[in-house]
Coordinates of C-alpha atoms in Angstrom, one line a residue:
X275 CA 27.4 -17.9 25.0
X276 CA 28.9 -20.9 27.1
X277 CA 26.1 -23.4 28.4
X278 CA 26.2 -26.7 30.7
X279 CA 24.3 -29.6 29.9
X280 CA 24.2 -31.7 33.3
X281 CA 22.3 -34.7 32.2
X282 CA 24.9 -37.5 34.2
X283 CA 23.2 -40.9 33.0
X284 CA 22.1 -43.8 32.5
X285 CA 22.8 -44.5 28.7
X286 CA 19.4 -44.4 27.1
X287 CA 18.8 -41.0 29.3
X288 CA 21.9 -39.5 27.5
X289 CA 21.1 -40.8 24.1
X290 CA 17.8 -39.1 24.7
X291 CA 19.4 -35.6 25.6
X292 CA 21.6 -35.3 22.4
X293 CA 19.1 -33.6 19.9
X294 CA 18.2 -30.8 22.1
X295 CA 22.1 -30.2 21.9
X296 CA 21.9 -30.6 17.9
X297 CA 18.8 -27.6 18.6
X298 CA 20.4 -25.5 20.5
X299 CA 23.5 -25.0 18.5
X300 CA 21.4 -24.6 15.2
X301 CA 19.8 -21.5 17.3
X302 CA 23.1 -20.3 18.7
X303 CA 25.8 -21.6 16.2
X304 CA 28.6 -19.7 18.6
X305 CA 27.1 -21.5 21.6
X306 CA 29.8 -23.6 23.3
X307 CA 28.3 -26.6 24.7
X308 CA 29.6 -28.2 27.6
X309 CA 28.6 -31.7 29.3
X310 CA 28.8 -33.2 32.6
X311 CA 28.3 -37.1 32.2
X312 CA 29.1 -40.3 34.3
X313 CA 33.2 -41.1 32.8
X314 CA 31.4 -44.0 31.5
X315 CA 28.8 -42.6 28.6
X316 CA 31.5 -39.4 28.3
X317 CA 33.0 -40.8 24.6
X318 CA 29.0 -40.6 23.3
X319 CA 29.1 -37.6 24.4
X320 CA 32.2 -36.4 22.8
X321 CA 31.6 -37.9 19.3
X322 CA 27.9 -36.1 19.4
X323 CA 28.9 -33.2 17.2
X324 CA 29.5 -29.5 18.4
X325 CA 29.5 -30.2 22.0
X326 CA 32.8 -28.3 23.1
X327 CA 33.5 -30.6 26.0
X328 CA 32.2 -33.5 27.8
X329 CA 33.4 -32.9 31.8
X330 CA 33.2 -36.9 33.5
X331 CA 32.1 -37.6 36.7
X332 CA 31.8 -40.5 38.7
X333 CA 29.2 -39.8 40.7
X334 CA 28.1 -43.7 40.9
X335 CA 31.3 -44.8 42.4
X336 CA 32.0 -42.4 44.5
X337 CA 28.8 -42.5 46.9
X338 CA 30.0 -46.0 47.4
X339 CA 33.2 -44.5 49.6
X340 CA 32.4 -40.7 49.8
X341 CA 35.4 -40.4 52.8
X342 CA 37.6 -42.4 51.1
X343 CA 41.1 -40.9 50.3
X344 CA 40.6 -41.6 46.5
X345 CA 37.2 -40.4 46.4
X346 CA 38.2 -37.2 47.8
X347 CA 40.8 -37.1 45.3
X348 CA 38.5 -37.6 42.4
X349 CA 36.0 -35.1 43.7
X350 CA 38.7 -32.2 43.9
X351 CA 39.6 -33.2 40.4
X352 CA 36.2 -33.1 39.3
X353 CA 35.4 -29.9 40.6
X354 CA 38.5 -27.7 39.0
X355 CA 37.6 -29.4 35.8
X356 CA 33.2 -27.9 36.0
X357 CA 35.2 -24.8 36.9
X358 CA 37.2 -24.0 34.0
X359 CA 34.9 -21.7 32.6
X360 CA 31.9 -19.8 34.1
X361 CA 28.5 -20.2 32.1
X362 CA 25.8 -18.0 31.2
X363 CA 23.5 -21.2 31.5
X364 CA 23.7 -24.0 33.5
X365 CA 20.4 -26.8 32.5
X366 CA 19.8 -29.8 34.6
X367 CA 18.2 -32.0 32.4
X368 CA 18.1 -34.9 34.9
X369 CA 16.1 -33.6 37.8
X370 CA 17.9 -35.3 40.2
X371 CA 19.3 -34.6 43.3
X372 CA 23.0 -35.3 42.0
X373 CA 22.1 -33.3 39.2
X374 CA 21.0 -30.3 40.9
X375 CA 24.4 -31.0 43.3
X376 CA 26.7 -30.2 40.0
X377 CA 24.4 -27.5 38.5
X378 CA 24.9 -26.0 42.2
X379 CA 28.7 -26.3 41.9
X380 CA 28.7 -24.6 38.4
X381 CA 30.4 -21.2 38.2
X382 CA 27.9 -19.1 36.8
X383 CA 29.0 -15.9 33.9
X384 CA 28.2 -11.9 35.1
X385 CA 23.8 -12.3 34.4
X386 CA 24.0 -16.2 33.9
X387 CA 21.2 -18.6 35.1
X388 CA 20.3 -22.0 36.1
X389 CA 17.7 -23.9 34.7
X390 CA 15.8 -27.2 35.3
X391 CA 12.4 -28.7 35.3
X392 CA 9.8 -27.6 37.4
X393 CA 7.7 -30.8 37.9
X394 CA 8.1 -34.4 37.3
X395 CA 6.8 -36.2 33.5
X396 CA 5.5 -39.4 33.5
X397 CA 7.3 -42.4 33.9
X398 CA 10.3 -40.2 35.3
X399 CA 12.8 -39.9 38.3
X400 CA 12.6 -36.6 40.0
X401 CA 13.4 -34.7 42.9
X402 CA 12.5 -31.8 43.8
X403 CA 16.3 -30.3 44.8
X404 CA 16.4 -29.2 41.2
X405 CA 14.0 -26.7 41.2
X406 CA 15.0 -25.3 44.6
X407 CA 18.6 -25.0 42.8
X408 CA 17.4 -23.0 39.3
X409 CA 17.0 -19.7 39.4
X410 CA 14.4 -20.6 36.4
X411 CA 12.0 -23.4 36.4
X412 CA 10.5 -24.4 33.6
X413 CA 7.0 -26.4 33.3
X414 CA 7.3 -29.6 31.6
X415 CA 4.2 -31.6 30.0
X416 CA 2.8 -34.4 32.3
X417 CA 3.1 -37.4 29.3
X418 CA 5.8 -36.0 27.2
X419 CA 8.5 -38.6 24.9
X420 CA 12.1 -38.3 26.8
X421 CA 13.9 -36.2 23.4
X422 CA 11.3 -34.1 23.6
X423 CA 11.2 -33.3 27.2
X424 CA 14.9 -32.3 26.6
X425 CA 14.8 -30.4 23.4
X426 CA 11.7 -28.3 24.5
X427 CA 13.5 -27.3 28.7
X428 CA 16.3 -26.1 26.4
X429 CA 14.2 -24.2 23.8
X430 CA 12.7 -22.4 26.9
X431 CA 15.6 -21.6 28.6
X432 CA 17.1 -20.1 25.7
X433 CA 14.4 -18.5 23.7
X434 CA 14.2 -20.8 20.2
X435 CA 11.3 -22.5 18.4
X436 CA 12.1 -26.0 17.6
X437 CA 12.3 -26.9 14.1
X438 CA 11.9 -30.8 12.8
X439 CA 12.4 -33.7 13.8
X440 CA 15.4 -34.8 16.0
X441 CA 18.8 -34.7 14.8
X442 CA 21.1 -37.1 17.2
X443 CA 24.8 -35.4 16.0
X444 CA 26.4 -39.3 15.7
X445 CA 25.9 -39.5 11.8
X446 CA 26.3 -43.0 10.3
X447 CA 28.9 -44.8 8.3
X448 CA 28.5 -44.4 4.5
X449 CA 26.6 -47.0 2.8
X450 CA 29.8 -48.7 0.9
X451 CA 30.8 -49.0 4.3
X452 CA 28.0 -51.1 5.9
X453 CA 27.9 -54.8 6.1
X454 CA 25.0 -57.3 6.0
X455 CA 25.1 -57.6 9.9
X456 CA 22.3 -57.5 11.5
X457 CA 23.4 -56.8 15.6
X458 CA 20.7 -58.3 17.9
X459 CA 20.5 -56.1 21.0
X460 CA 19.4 -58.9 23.9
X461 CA 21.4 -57.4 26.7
X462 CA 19.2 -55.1 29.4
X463 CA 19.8 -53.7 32.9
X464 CA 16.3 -55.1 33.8
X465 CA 15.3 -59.0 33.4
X466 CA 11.6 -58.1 32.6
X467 CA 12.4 -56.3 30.2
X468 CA 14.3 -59.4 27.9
X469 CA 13.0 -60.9 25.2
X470 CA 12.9 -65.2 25.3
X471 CA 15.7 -66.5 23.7
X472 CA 14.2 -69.1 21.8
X473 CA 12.3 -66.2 20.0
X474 CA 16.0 -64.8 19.3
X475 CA 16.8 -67.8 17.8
X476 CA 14.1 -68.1 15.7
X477 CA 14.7 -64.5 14.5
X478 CA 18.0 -65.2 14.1
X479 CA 17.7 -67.8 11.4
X480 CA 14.7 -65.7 9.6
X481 CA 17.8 -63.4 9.1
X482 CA 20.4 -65.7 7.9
X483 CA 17.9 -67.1 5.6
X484 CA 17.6 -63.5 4.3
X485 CA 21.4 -63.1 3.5
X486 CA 22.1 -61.1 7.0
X487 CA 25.2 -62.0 9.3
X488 CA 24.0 -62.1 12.9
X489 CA 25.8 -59.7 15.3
X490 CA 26.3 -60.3 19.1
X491 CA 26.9 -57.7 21.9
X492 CA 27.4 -58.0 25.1
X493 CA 27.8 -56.3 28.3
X494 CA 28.1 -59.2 31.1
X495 CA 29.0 -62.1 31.8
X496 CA 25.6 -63.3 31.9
X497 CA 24.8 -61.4 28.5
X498 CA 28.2 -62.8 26.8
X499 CA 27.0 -66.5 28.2
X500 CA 23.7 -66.0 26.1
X501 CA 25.4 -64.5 22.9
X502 CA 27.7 -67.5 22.9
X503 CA 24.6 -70.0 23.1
X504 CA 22.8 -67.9 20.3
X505 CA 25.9 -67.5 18.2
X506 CA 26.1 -71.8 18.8
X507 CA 22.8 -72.8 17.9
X508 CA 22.9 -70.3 14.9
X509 CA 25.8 -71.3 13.3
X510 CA 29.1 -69.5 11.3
X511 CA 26.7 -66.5 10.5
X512 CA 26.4 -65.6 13.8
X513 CA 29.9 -63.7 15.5
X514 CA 29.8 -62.9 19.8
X515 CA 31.6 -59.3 19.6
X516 CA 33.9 -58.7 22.0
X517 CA 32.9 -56.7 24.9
X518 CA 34.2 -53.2 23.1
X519 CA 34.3 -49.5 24.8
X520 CA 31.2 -47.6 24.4
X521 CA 33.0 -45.8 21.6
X522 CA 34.1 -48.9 19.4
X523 CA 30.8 -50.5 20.2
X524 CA 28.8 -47.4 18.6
X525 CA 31.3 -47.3 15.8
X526 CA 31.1 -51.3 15.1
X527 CA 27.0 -50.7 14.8
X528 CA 27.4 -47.6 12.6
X529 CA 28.5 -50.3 9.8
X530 CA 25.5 -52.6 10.5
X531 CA 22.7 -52.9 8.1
X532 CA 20.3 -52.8 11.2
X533 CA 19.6 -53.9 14.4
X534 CA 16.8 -55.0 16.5
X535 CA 16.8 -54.8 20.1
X536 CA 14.7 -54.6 23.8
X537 CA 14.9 -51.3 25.4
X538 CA 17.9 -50.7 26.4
X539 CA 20.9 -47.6 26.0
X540 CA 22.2 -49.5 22.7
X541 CA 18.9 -49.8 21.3
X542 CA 18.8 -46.0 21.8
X543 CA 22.0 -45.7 20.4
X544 CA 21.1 -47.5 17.0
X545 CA 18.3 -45.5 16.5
X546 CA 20.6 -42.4 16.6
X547 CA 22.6 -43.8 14.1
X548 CA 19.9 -43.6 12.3
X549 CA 20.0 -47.5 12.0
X550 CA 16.7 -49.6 10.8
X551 CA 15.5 -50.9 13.7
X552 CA 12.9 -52.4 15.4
X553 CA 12.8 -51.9 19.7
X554 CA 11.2 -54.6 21.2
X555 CA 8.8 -53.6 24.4
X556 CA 7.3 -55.7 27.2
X557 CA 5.8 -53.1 28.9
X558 CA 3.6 -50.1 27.1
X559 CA 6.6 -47.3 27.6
X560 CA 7.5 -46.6 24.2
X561 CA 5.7 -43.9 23.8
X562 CA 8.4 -41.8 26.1
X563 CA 11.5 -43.5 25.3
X564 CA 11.1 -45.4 22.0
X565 CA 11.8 -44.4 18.2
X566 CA 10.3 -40.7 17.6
X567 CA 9.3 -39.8 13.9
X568 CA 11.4 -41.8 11.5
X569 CA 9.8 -44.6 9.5
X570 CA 12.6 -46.9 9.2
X571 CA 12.2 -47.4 13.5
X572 CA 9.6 -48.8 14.9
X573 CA 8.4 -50.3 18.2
X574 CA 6.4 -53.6 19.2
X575 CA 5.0 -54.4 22.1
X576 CA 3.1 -56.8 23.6
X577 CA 1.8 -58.2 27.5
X578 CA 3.7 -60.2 28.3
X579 CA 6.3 -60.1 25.3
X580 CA 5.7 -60.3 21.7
X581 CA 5.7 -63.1 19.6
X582 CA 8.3 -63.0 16.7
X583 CA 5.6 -62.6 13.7
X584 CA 5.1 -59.1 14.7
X585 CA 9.1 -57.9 15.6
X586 CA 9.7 -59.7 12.1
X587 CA 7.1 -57.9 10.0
X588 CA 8.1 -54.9 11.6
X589 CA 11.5 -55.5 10.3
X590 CA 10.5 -56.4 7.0
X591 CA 8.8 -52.5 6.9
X592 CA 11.6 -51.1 8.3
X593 CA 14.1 -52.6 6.0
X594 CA 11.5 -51.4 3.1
X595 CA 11.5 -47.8 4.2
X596 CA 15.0 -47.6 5.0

Protein backbone atom coordinates (compact mmCIF):
# COMPACT_ATOMS: atom_id res chain seq x y z
CA UNK A 1 0.00 0.00 0.00
CA UNK A 2 1.60 3.49 -1.05
CA UNK A 3 -0.05 6.54 0.86
CA UNK A 4 0.48 10.57 0.71
CA UNK A 5 0.69 12.53 3.64
CA UNK A 6 0.05 16.24 2.29
CA UNK A 7 0.35 18.22 5.51
CA UNK A 8 2.80 21.31 3.79
CA UNK A 9 3.53 23.49 7.06
CA UNK A 10 4.17 25.61 9.20
CA UNK A 11 6.68 23.77 11.65
CA UNK A 12 4.67 23.09 14.75
CA UNK A 13 1.70 21.87 12.21
CA UNK A 14 4.22 19.17 10.90
CA UNK A 15 5.65 18.28 14.23
CA UNK A 16 2.09 17.61 15.09
CA UNK A 17 1.36 15.24 12.05
CA UNK A 18 4.29 12.81 12.71
CA UNK A 19 2.76 10.30 15.17
CA UNK A 20 -0.17 9.51 13.10
CA UNK A 21 2.66 8.46 10.54
CA UNK A 22 4.48 6.34 13.54
CA UNK A 23 0.30 4.80 13.67
CA UNK A 24 -0.11 4.03 10.53
CA UNK A 25 2.90 2.15 9.74
CA UNK A 26 2.51 0.13 13.10
CA UNK A 27 -1.02 -0.95 11.34
CA UNK A 28 0.41 -1.41 7.93
CA UNK A 29 4.23 -2.18 8.45
CA UNK A 30 4.46 -2.52 4.36
CA UNK A 31 2.82 0.83 3.96
CA UNK A 32 5.13 3.21 2.07
CA UNK A 33 4.71 6.61 3.36
CA UNK A 34 5.25 9.47 1.33
CA UNK A 35 5.18 13.37 2.28
CA UNK A 36 4.65 16.54 0.55
CA UNK A 37 6.18 19.45 2.76
CA UNK A 38 7.31 23.13 2.25
CA UNK A 39 11.52 22.38 1.19
CA UNK A 40 11.96 24.08 4.26
CA UNK A 41 10.55 21.53 7.25
CA UNK A 42 11.37 18.52 4.41
CA UNK A 43 14.79 17.17 6.60
CA UNK A 44 12.16 16.69 9.84
CA UNK A 45 10.34 15.00 7.76
CA UNK A 46 12.96 12.69 6.37
CA UNK A 47 14.62 11.84 9.74
CA UNK A 48 10.91 10.90 11.24
CA UNK A 49 11.38 7.19 10.89
CA UNK A 50 9.66 4.97 8.11
CA UNK A 51 8.45 7.68 6.01
CA UNK A 52 9.65 6.45 2.41
CA UNK A 53 10.02 9.96 0.98
CA UNK A 54 9.47 13.48 1.86
CA UNK A 55 8.42 15.27 -1.86
CA UNK A 56 9.30 19.47 -1.11
CA UNK A 57 7.37 22.06 -2.30
CA UNK A 58 7.60 25.63 -2.28
CA UNK A 59 4.34 26.62 -2.25
CA UNK A 60 5.21 29.89 -0.09
CA UNK A 61 7.51 31.31 -2.53
CA UNK A 62 6.04 30.63 -5.41
CA UNK A 63 2.56 32.47 -5.03
CA UNK A 64 4.83 35.44 -4.63
CA UNK A 65 5.75 35.17 -8.65
CA UNK A 66 3.35 32.37 -9.91
CA UNK A 67 4.22 33.67 -13.90
CA UNK A 68 7.61 33.98 -13.28
CA UNK A 69 10.06 31.91 -15.52
CA UNK A 70 11.62 30.20 -12.33
CA UNK A 71 8.42 29.54 -10.73
CA UNK A 72 7.25 27.81 -13.63
CA UNK A 73 10.27 25.89 -13.64
CA UNK A 74 9.94 24.78 -10.02
CA UNK A 75 6.29 23.88 -10.42
CA UNK A 76 7.05 21.46 -13.47
CA UNK A 77 9.73 19.99 -11.26
CA UNK A 78 7.47 19.61 -8.45
CA UNK A 79 4.85 17.99 -10.19
CA UNK A 80 6.99 14.94 -11.94
CA UNK A 81 8.47 14.41 -8.52
CA UNK A 82 4.29 13.89 -6.62
CA UNK A 83 4.03 11.77 -9.77
CA UNK A 84 6.50 9.10 -9.38
CA UNK A 85 4.22 6.80 -8.00
CA UNK A 86 0.42 6.49 -7.94
CA UNK A 87 -1.18 6.04 -4.42
CA UNK A 88 -3.92 4.01 -3.11
CA UNK A 89 -4.39 7.03 -0.55
CA UNK A 90 -3.83 10.38 -0.77
CA UNK A 91 -4.76 12.32 3.07
CA UNK A 92 -4.78 16.08 3.27
CA UNK A 93 -4.14 16.65 6.69
CA UNK A 94 -3.99 20.46 6.25
CA UNK A 95 -7.46 21.43 5.03
CA UNK A 96 -6.25 24.01 3.10
CA UNK A 97 -6.81 25.18 -0.20
CA UNK A 98 -3.03 24.56 -1.23
CA UNK A 99 -3.42 21.36 0.26
CA UNK A 100 -6.39 20.19 -1.37
CA UNK A 101 -4.50 21.76 -4.83
CA UNK A 102 -1.57 18.87 -4.39
CA UNK A 103 -3.96 16.08 -3.10
CA UNK A 104 -5.79 17.06 -6.50
CA UNK A 105 -2.54 16.66 -8.50
CA UNK A 106 -1.78 13.28 -6.82
CA UNK A 107 -1.87 10.22 -9.22
CA UNK A 108 -4.17 8.00 -7.66
CA UNK A 109 -3.56 3.67 -7.74
CA UNK A 110 -6.45 1.35 -9.70
CA UNK A 111 -9.43 1.73 -6.41
CA UNK A 112 -7.31 4.43 -4.51
CA UNK A 113 -8.93 7.42 -2.63
CA UNK A 114 -8.59 10.78 -1.30
CA UNK A 115 -9.16 11.72 2.02
CA UNK A 116 -9.44 14.91 4.20
CA UNK A 117 -11.37 16.48 6.88
CA UNK A 118 -14.85 17.22 6.65
CA UNK A 119 -15.29 20.31 8.93
CA UNK A 120 -13.07 22.65 10.60
CA UNK A 121 -11.65 21.97 14.66
CA UNK A 122 -11.26 24.66 16.87
CA UNK A 123 -8.66 27.05 16.72
CA UNK A 124 -7.91 25.74 13.07
CA UNK A 125 -7.37 27.14 9.40
CA UNK A 126 -9.71 25.54 6.99
CA UNK A 127 -11.16 25.72 3.76
CA UNK A 128 -13.63 24.09 2.45
CA UNK A 129 -11.74 23.06 -1.13
CA UNK A 130 -10.60 20.01 0.77
CA UNK A 131 -13.56 18.32 1.15
CA UNK A 132 -14.87 19.11 -2.37
CA UNK A 133 -11.43 17.42 -3.40
CA UNK A 134 -11.78 13.85 -1.22
CA UNK A 135 -13.55 11.35 -2.49
CA UNK A 136 -13.97 10.59 1.53
CA UNK A 137 -14.54 13.05 4.21
CA UNK A 138 -14.05 12.31 7.38
CA UNK A 139 -15.77 14.07 10.52
CA UNK A 140 -13.43 15.52 12.86
CA UNK A 141 -14.22 16.51 16.61
CA UNK A 142 -15.07 20.29 17.19
CA UNK A 143 -12.20 20.77 20.29
CA UNK A 144 -9.82 18.14 19.44
CA UNK A 145 -5.50 18.47 20.39
CA UNK A 146 -3.68 18.96 16.85
CA UNK A 147 -1.73 15.06 17.11
CA UNK A 148 -4.79 13.83 17.67
CA UNK A 149 -6.81 15.36 14.98
CA UNK A 150 -4.05 13.76 12.76
CA UNK A 151 -3.57 10.36 14.14
CA UNK A 152 -7.47 9.72 14.42
CA UNK A 153 -8.28 11.28 10.06
CA UNK A 154 -5.60 8.57 9.37
CA UNK A 155 -6.99 5.80 11.59
CA UNK A 156 -10.34 6.42 9.68
CA UNK A 157 -9.13 6.53 6.40
CA UNK A 158 -7.44 3.34 6.80
CA UNK A 159 -9.33 1.20 9.10
CA UNK A 160 -6.99 0.89 12.57
CA UNK A 161 -7.72 1.53 16.27
CA UNK A 162 -5.20 3.69 17.76
CA UNK A 163 -3.11 2.23 20.40
CA UNK A 164 -1.15 4.56 23.16
CA UNK A 165 0.16 7.42 23.34
CA UNK A 166 2.01 9.32 20.59
CA UNK A 167 5.12 8.12 19.24
CA UNK A 168 7.02 11.12 17.23
CA UNK A 169 9.63 8.65 15.03
CA UNK A 170 12.79 11.31 15.94
CA UNK A 171 14.24 9.23 18.95
CA UNK A 172 16.70 11.06 21.17
CA UNK A 173 20.42 10.97 21.64
CA UNK A 174 21.59 8.42 24.28
CA UNK A 175 22.02 9.59 27.71
CA UNK A 176 26.07 9.49 27.71
CA UNK A 177 25.51 11.60 24.95
CA UNK A 178 23.56 14.60 26.51
CA UNK A 179 25.03 17.57 28.01
CA UNK A 180 23.91 19.82 30.94
CA UNK A 181 22.40 22.43 28.37
CA UNK A 182 19.47 23.62 28.97
CA UNK A 183 18.25 25.45 25.21
CA UNK A 184 15.83 28.39 26.05
CA UNK A 185 13.33 28.50 23.11
CA UNK A 186 12.50 32.57 22.97
CA UNK A 187 12.17 32.87 19.28
CA UNK A 188 8.25 32.94 17.93
CA UNK A 189 6.62 33.87 14.57
CA UNK A 190 4.08 35.93 16.65
CA UNK A 191 5.27 38.90 19.28
CA UNK A 192 2.28 38.11 21.59
CA UNK A 193 3.18 35.16 21.99
CA UNK A 194 6.97 36.03 23.73
CA UNK A 195 7.80 35.73 26.97
CA UNK A 196 9.62 39.13 28.74
CA UNK A 197 13.15 38.87 28.69
CA UNK A 198 13.93 39.98 31.97
CA UNK A 199 11.91 36.77 33.03
CA UNK A 200 14.51 34.88 30.69
CA UNK A 201 17.14 36.16 32.49
CA UNK A 202 16.01 35.44 35.65
CA UNK A 203 15.40 31.81 34.55
CA UNK A 204 18.50 31.78 33.12
CA UNK A 205 20.60 32.24 36.23
CA UNK A 206 18.07 29.86 38.31
CA UNK A 207 19.68 27.35 35.84
CA UNK A 208 23.29 28.11 35.99
CA UNK A 209 22.93 28.17 39.69
CA UNK A 210 21.57 24.55 39.18
CA UNK A 211 24.77 23.34 37.23
CA UNK A 212 22.91 23.85 33.62
CA UNK A 213 24.71 25.52 30.57
CA UNK A 214 22.36 27.89 28.94
CA UNK A 215 21.59 27.32 25.20
CA UNK A 216 20.61 30.05 22.61
CA UNK A 217 18.71 29.54 19.32
CA UNK A 218 17.85 31.72 16.97
CA UNK A 219 15.97 32.26 13.87
CA UNK A 220 16.29 36.22 13.05
CA UNK A 221 18.04 38.81 13.26
CA UNK A 222 15.86 40.16 15.79
CA UNK A 223 15.85 36.76 17.77
CA UNK A 224 19.89 36.45 17.39
CA UNK A 225 19.97 40.26 18.74
CA UNK A 226 18.07 39.06 21.98
CA UNK A 227 20.11 35.73 22.39
CA UNK A 228 23.21 37.80 22.27
CA UNK A 229 21.87 40.28 25.11
CA UNK A 230 20.77 37.14 27.19
CA UNK A 231 23.88 35.21 26.55
CA UNK A 232 25.72 38.89 27.77
CA UNK A 233 23.98 39.50 30.87
CA UNK A 234 24.18 35.72 31.76
CA UNK A 235 27.68 35.23 31.50
CA UNK A 236 30.27 32.23 30.07
CA UNK A 237 27.43 29.64 30.82
CA UNK A 238 25.35 30.95 28.31
CA UNK A 239 26.51 30.06 24.29
CA UNK A 240 24.18 32.07 21.16
CA UNK A 241 24.09 28.88 18.58
CA UNK A 242 24.58 29.65 15.42
CA UNK A 243 21.70 29.94 13.16
CA UNK A 244 21.88 25.91 12.14
CA UNK A 245 19.60 23.99 9.38
CA UNK A 246 16.50 22.66 10.65
CA UNK A 247 18.28 19.32 10.74
CA UNK A 248 21.49 20.33 12.88
CA UNK A 249 19.22 22.44 14.98
CA UNK A 250 17.06 19.24 15.95
CA UNK A 251 20.13 17.17 16.29
CA UNK A 252 22.11 19.86 18.54
CA UNK A 253 18.75 19.75 21.03
CA UNK A 254 18.61 15.95 20.95
CA UNK A 255 21.90 16.26 23.32
CA UNK A 256 20.24 18.87 25.62
CA UNK A 257 19.22 17.96 29.05
CA UNK A 258 15.99 19.95 28.37
CA UNK A 259 14.53 22.84 27.19
CA UNK A 260 11.90 25.31 27.95
CA UNK A 261 10.29 27.37 25.51
CA UNK A 262 6.91 29.68 24.13
CA UNK A 263 4.91 28.02 21.59
CA UNK A 264 6.55 27.84 18.81
CA UNK A 265 7.75 24.76 15.90
CA UNK A 266 10.99 24.16 18.13
CA UNK A 267 9.22 23.93 21.20
CA UNK A 268 7.20 21.19 19.36
CA UNK A 269 10.18 19.79 18.26
CA UNK A 270 11.77 19.22 21.80
CA UNK A 271 8.88 17.65 22.96
CA UNK A 272 9.20 15.00 20.20
CA UNK A 273 12.50 14.40 21.29
CA UNK A 274 11.08 13.50 24.03
CA UNK A 275 13.06 16.35 25.79
CA UNK A 276 11.92 17.63 29.45
CA UNK A 277 10.32 20.59 28.83
CA UNK A 278 8.25 23.02 29.94
CA UNK A 279 6.04 25.29 26.91
CA UNK A 280 5.32 28.49 28.00
CA UNK A 281 1.62 29.99 26.95
CA UNK A 282 0.13 33.44 26.90
CA UNK A 283 -2.91 32.56 25.57
CA UNK A 284 -5.21 29.36 26.87
CA UNK A 285 -4.29 27.14 23.48
CA UNK A 286 -2.43 24.49 24.90
CA UNK A 287 -4.90 22.27 25.10
CA UNK A 288 -4.72 21.72 21.08
CA UNK A 289 -1.17 22.18 20.45
CA UNK A 290 0.82 21.76 23.69
CA UNK A 291 2.50 18.57 25.38
CA UNK A 292 -0.02 15.49 25.12
CA UNK A 293 0.38 12.63 27.81
CA UNK A 294 3.98 12.49 28.94
CA UNK A 295 4.84 13.73 32.51
CA UNK A 296 8.24 14.99 31.93
CA UNK A 297 6.26 18.04 29.56
CA UNK A 298 4.15 20.31 30.75
CA UNK A 299 2.53 23.62 29.88
CA UNK A 300 2.01 27.11 31.84
CA UNK A 301 0.06 29.59 31.17
CA UNK A 302 -1.06 32.59 32.29
CA UNK A 303 -3.15 36.23 31.09
CA UNK A 304 -1.13 38.09 30.23
CA UNK A 305 2.20 35.87 30.64
CA UNK A 306 3.35 33.92 33.54
CA UNK A 307 5.48 34.85 36.08
CA UNK A 308 8.78 32.75 36.43
CA UNK A 309 7.76 30.91 39.84
CA UNK A 310 5.34 28.83 38.05
CA UNK A 311 7.58 27.95 34.45
CA UNK A 312 10.36 27.15 37.20
CA UNK A 313 8.43 24.84 39.47
CA UNK A 314 7.18 23.28 36.49
CA UNK A 315 10.74 22.62 35.51
CA UNK A 316 11.74 21.42 38.70
CA UNK A 317 8.69 18.54 38.19
CA UNK A 318 9.68 17.89 34.92
CA UNK A 319 13.28 17.40 35.59
CA UNK A 320 12.01 15.02 38.57
CA UNK A 321 9.87 12.80 36.32
CA UNK A 322 12.20 12.79 33.58
Amino acid sequence: MKVLIVKLSSLGDVVHTLPAVQDLLAAHPQAQVDWVVERGFAPLVTRSQGVHRAIPCELRKWRKAPLSRDTRHAWRAFRQDLHRDAYDAVIDLQGLTKSALVAHMALLAPGGKRYAMANRSEGSSYEAPTRWVADVAIPVEPASHAVQRGRAVCAAALGYVLQGPPRFGLGRADAAARDDTVVLIHGTSRDDKCWPEAHWLDLGRRLIAQGHSIGLPHGSDEERERSERMAAALGPRAEVWPRLSLDALTDRMARCAGAIGVDSGLSHIAVALDLPHVQIYNFDTAWRTGPLGAARQVSVYASPTPDVGPVWQAWQAVTIRG
